Coordinates of C-alpha atoms and ligand atoms in Angstrom, one line a residue:
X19 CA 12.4 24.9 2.3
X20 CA 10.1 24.9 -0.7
X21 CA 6.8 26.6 -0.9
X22 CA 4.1 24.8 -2.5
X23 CA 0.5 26.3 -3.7
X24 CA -1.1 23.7 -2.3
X25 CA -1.7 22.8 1.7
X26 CA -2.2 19.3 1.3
X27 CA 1.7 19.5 0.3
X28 CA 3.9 18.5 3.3
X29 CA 6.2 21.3 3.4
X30 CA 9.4 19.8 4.3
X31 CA 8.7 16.1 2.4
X32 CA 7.3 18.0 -0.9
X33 CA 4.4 15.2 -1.0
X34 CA 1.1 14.6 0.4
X35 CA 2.5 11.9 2.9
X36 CA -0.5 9.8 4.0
X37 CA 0.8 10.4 8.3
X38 CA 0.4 14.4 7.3
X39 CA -3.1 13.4 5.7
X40 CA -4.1 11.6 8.8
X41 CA -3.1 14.6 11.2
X42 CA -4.8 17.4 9.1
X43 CA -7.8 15.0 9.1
X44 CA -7.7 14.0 12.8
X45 CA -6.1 16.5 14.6
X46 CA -3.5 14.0 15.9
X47 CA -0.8 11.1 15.6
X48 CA -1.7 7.9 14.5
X49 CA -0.2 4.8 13.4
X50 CA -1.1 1.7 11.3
X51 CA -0.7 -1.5 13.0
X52 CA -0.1 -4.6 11.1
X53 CA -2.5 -7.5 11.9
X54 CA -2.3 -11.0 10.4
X55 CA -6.4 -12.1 10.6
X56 CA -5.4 -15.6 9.7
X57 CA -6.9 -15.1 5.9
X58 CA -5.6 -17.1 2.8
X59 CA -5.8 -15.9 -0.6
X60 CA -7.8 -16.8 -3.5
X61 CA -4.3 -16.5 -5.8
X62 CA -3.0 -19.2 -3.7
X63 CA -5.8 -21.7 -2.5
X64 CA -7.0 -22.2 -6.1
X65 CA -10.5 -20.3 -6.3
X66 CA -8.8 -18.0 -9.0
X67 CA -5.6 -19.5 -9.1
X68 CA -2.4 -21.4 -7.6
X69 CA 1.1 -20.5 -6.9
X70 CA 0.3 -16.9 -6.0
X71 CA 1.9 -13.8 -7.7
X72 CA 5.4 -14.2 -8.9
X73 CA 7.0 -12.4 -5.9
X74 CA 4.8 -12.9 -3.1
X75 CA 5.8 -14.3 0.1
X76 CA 3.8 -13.3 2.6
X77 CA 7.2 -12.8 5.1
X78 CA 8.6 -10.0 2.8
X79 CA 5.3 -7.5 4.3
X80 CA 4.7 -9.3 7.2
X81 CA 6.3 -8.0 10.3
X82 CA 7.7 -10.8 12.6
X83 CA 5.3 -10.0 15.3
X84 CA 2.3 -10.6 13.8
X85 CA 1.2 -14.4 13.3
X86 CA -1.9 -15.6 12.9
X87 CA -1.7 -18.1 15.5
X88 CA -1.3 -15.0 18.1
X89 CA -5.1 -13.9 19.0
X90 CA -6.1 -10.3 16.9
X91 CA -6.2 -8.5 20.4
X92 CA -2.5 -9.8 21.8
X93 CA -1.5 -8.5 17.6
X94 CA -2.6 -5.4 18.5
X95 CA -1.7 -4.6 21.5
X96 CA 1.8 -5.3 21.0
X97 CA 1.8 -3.1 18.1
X98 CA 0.6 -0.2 19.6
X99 CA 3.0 -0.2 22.8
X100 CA 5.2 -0.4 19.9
X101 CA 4.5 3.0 18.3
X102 CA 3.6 4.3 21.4
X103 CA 6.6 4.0 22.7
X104 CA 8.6 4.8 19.2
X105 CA 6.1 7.6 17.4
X106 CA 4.2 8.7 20.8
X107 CA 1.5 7.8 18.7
X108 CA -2.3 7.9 20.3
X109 CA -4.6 6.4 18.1
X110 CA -4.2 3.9 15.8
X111 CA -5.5 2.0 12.7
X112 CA -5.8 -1.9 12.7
X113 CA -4.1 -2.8 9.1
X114 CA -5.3 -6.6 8.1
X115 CA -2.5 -6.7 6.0
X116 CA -1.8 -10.4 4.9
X117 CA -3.0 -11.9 2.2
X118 CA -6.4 -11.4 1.0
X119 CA -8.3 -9.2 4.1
X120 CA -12.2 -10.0 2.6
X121 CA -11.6 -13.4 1.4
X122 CA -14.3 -14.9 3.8
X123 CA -18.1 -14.8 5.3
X124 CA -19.4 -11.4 5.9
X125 CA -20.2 -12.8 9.6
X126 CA -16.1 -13.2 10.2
X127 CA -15.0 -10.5 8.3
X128 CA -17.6 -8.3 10.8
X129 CA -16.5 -10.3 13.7
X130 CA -12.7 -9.7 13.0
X131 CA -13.2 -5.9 12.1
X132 CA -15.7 -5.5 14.9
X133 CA -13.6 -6.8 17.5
X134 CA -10.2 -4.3 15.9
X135 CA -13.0 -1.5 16.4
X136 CA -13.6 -2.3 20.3
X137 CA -10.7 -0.5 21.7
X138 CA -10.5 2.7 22.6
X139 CA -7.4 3.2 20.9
X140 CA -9.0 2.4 17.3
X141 CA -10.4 5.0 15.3
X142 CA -10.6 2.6 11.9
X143 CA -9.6 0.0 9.9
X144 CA -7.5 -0.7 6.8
X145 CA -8.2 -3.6 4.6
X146 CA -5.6 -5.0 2.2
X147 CA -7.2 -6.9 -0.6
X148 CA -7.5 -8.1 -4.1
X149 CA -10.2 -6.2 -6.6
X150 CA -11.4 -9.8 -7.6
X151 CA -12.1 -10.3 -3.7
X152 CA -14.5 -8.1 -3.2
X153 CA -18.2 -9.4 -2.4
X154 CA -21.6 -7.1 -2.1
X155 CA -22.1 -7.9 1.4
X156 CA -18.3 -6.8 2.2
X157 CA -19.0 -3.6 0.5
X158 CA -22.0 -3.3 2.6
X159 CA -20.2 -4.5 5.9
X160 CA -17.1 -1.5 5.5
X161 CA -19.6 0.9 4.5
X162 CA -21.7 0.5 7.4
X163 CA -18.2 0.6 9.4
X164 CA -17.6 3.5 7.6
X165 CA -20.4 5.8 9.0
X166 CA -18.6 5.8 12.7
X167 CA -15.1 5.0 12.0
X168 CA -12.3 5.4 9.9
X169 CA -12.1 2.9 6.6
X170 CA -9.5 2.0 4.1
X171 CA -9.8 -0.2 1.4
X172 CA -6.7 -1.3 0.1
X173 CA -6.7 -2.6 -3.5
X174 CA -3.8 -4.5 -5.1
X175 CA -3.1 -3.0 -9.2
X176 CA 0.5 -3.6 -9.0
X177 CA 0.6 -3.1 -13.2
X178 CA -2.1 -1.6 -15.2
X179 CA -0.9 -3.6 -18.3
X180 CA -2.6 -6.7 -18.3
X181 CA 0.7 -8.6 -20.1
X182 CA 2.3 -8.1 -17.2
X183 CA -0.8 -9.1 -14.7
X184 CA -0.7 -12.1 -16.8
X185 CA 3.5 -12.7 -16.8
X186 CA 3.5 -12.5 -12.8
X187 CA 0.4 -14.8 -12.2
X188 CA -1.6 -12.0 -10.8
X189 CA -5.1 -13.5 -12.0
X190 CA -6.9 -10.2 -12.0
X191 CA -6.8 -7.8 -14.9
X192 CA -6.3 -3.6 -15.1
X193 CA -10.4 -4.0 -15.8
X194 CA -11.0 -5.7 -12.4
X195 CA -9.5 -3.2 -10.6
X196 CA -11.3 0.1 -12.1
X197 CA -14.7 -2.1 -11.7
X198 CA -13.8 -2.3 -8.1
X199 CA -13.0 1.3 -7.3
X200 CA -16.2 2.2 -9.3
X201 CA -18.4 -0.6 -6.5
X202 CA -16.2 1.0 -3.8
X203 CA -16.2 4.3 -4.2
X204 CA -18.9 7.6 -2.8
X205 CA -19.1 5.2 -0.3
X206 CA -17.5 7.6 2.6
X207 CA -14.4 5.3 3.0
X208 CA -11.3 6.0 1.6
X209 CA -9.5 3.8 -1.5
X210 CA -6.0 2.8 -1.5
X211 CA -4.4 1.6 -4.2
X212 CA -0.8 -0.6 -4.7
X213 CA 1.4 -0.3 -7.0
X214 CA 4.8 -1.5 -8.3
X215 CA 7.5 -0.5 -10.3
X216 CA 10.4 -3.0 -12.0
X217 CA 8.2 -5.4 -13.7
X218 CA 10.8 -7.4 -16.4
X219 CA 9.6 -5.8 -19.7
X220 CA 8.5 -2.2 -18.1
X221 CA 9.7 0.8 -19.2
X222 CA 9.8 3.7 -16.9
X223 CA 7.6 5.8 -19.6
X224 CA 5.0 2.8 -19.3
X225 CA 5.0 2.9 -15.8
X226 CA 4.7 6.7 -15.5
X227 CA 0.9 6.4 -17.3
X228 CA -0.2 4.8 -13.8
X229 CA -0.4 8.1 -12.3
X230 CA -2.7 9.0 -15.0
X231 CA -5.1 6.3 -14.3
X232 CA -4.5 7.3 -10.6
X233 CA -5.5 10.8 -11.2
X234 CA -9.0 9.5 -13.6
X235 CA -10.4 7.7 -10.6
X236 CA -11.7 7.9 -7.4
X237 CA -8.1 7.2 -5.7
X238 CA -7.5 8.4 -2.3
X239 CA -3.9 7.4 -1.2
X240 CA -1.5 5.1 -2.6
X241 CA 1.4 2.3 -1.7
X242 CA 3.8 2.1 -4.3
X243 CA 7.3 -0.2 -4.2
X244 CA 10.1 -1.6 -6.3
X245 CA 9.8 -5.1 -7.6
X246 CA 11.9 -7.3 -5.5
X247 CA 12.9 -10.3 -5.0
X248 CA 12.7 -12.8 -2.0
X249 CA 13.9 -16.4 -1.2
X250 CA 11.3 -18.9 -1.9
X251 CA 9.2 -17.2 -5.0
X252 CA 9.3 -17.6 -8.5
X253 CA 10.6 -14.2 -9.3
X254 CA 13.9 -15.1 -6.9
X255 CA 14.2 -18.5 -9.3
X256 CA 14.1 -16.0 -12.5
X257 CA 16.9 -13.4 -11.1
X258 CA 18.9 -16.6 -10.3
X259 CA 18.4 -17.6 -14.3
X260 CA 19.5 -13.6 -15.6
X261 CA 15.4 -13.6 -16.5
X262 CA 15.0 -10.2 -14.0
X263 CA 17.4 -7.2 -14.0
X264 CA 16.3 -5.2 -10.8
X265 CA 16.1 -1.4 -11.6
X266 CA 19.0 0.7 -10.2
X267 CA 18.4 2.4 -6.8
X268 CA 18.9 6.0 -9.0
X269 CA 16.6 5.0 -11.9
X270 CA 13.9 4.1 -9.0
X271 CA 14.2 7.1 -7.4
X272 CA 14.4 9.0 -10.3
X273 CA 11.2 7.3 -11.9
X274 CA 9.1 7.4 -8.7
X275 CA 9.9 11.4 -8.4
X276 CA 8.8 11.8 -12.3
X277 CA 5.8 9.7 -10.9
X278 CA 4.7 12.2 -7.7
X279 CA 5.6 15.0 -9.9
X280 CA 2.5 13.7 -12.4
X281 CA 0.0 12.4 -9.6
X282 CA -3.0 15.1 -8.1
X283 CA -1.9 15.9 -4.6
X284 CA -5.0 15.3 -3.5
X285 CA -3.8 11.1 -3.6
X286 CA -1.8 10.7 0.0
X287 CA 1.1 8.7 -0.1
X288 CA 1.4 5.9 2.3
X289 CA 4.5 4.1 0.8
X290 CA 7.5 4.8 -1.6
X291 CA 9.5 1.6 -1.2
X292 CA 9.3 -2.1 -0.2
X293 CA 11.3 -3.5 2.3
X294 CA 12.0 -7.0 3.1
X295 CA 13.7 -8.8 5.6
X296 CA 17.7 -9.0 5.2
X297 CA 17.8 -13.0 5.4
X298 CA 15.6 -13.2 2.8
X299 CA 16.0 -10.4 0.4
X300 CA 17.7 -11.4 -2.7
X301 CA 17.6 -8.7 -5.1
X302 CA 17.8 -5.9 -5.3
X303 CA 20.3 -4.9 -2.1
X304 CA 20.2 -1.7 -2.4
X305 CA 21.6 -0.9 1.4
X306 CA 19.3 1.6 2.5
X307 CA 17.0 1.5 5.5
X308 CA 13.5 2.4 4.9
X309 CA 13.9 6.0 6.2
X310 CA 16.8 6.6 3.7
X311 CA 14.8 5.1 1.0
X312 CA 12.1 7.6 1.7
X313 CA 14.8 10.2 2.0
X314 CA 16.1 9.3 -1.1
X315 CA 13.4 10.7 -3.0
X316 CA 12.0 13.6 -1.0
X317 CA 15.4 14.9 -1.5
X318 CA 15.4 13.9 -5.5
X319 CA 12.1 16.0 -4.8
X320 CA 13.8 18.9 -3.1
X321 CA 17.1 18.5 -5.5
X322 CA 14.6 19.5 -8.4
X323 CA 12.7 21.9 -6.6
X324 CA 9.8 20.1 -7.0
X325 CA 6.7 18.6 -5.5
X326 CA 4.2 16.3 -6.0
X327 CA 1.6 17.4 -8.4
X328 CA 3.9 19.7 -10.0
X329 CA 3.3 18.3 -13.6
X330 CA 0.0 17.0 -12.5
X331 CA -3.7 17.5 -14.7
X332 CA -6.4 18.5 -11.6
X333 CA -5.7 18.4 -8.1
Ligands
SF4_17 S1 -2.7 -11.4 -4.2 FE1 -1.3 -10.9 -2.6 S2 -1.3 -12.6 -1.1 FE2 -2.3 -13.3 -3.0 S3 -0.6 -14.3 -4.1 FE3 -0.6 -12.1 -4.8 S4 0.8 -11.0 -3.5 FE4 0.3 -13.0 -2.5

């Protein structure tokens, strides 16, 4: 085992993992349950553009139990038996997860967050969205939320070069997002951003200035995954033509360890890796389940000796 200077550092994982973050915060387990609201996305529909980013398909983060067809309270409680029975978890966060979470009214968006807030069970919501998505009156709505529950905003980057925003059809730019954090943040919720590595034309050094940005703003945890792709997008049609070389499982872990090593440990980490299901993952197969992924670089961690923050400029 590896001593850190730093509490926030997990002892064991070497990071700030976002379920250690959670339990120095609450006192207690908790898990994030995956809710599909039923939402579109603006990337998609044709408000800011069509086709949708170049590797989305809404399957590869969806789990199989959520549809939105299946009402928000039968979504939930069917993922909380879940970790209940798996985790022992006791409390739980409702995660609208699919597509764009605040791409509505204010009056459904408080409706749907309003009515994941009625159990007992709930301390708070997370909210996956896109920083062009982001209306005053949601603002107002999750900081209101925010005074007696738990809130995270989750904001897609995915790159902060805007050549590659505008290669995978992202329709947003790096400018978008930081305007975004700025509206969102001192506004007692926490900020989570997404991120992704493997972008054709990337280098790992370009990658690596992320954390930088990371550290510069108001950023309270993070989701960061390979680029991969699945049946049905655009990116799957480009690896068929030889016009995407996935990265290597080793030069992943080996970036994404260089990565923690730069990034404050104040930022929690609530993913290392993407996953997607076998049937429909193309490239890369890497093999790994998503434990071993994680495992993979905690241990790249603990094979260094180091930790995340390590290299890092403020905490
Ligand atoms: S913003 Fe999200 S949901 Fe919309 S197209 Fe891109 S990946 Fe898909």
């Amino acid at each position: 085992m590896h001593t850190t200077p730093d509490e926030r550092i997990h002892p064991q994982l070497h990071l700030n993992s976002y379920g250690y973050y959670l339990r120095r915060r609450f006192g207690y387990r908790i898990s994030k349950v995956n809710v599909d609201a039923g939402f579109t996305c603006p990337n998609r529909d044709g408000s800011k553009g069509s086709g949708g980013c170049i590797y989305c398909n809404n399957v590869s983060f969806s789990p199989k139990e959520t549809q939105a067809v299946v009402p928000l309270e039968e979504q939930m409680a069917a993922g909380m038996a879940y970790h209940r029975v798996r985790l022992g978890s006791e409390k739980f966060i409702i995660y609208f997860q699919k597509y764009t979470n605040t791409y509505g009214s204010v009056e459904l968006l408080s409706d749907l967050y309003r009515r994941a807030l009625d159990h007992p069970d709930v301390i708070g919501i997370s909210v996956g969205t896109r920083p062009d998505s982001l209306e005053d009156d949601a603002l107002e709505l999750l900081t209101d939320i925010a005074k007696t529950k738990y809130v995270c905003l989750e904001l897609g980057l995915q790159s902060m070069d805007d050549v590659i925003l505008t290669n995978i059809n992202r329709g947003h730019t790096l400018d978008d997002f930081i305007q975004a954090v700025k509206r969102a943040s001192g506004r007692n919720f926490d900020i989570c951003a997404h991120l992704i590595h493997g972008f054709p034309g990337e280098s790992a050094d370009e990658f690596l200035k992320a954390a930088d940005l990371m550290a510069a703003l108001p950023i309270d945890s993070l989701k960061l995954h390979q680029l991969h792709a699945v049946k049905g997008t655009e990116l799957a049609e480009l690896y068929r033509r030889g016009e995407f070389t996935p990265l290597t499982l080793d030069a992943y872990v080996a970036t994404v360890a260089d990565f923690l090593e730069l990034l404050p440990p104040r930022i929690a980490i609530q993913r290392l890796y993407g996953s997607a299901p076998l049937d429909i993952c193309v490239a890369p197969q890497w093999g790994l389940k998503n434990n071993q992924m994680w495992y993979a670089i905690v241990n790249e961690l603990t094979r260094r000796g180091s930790w995340q923050g390590r290299r890092a400029v403020g905490n």
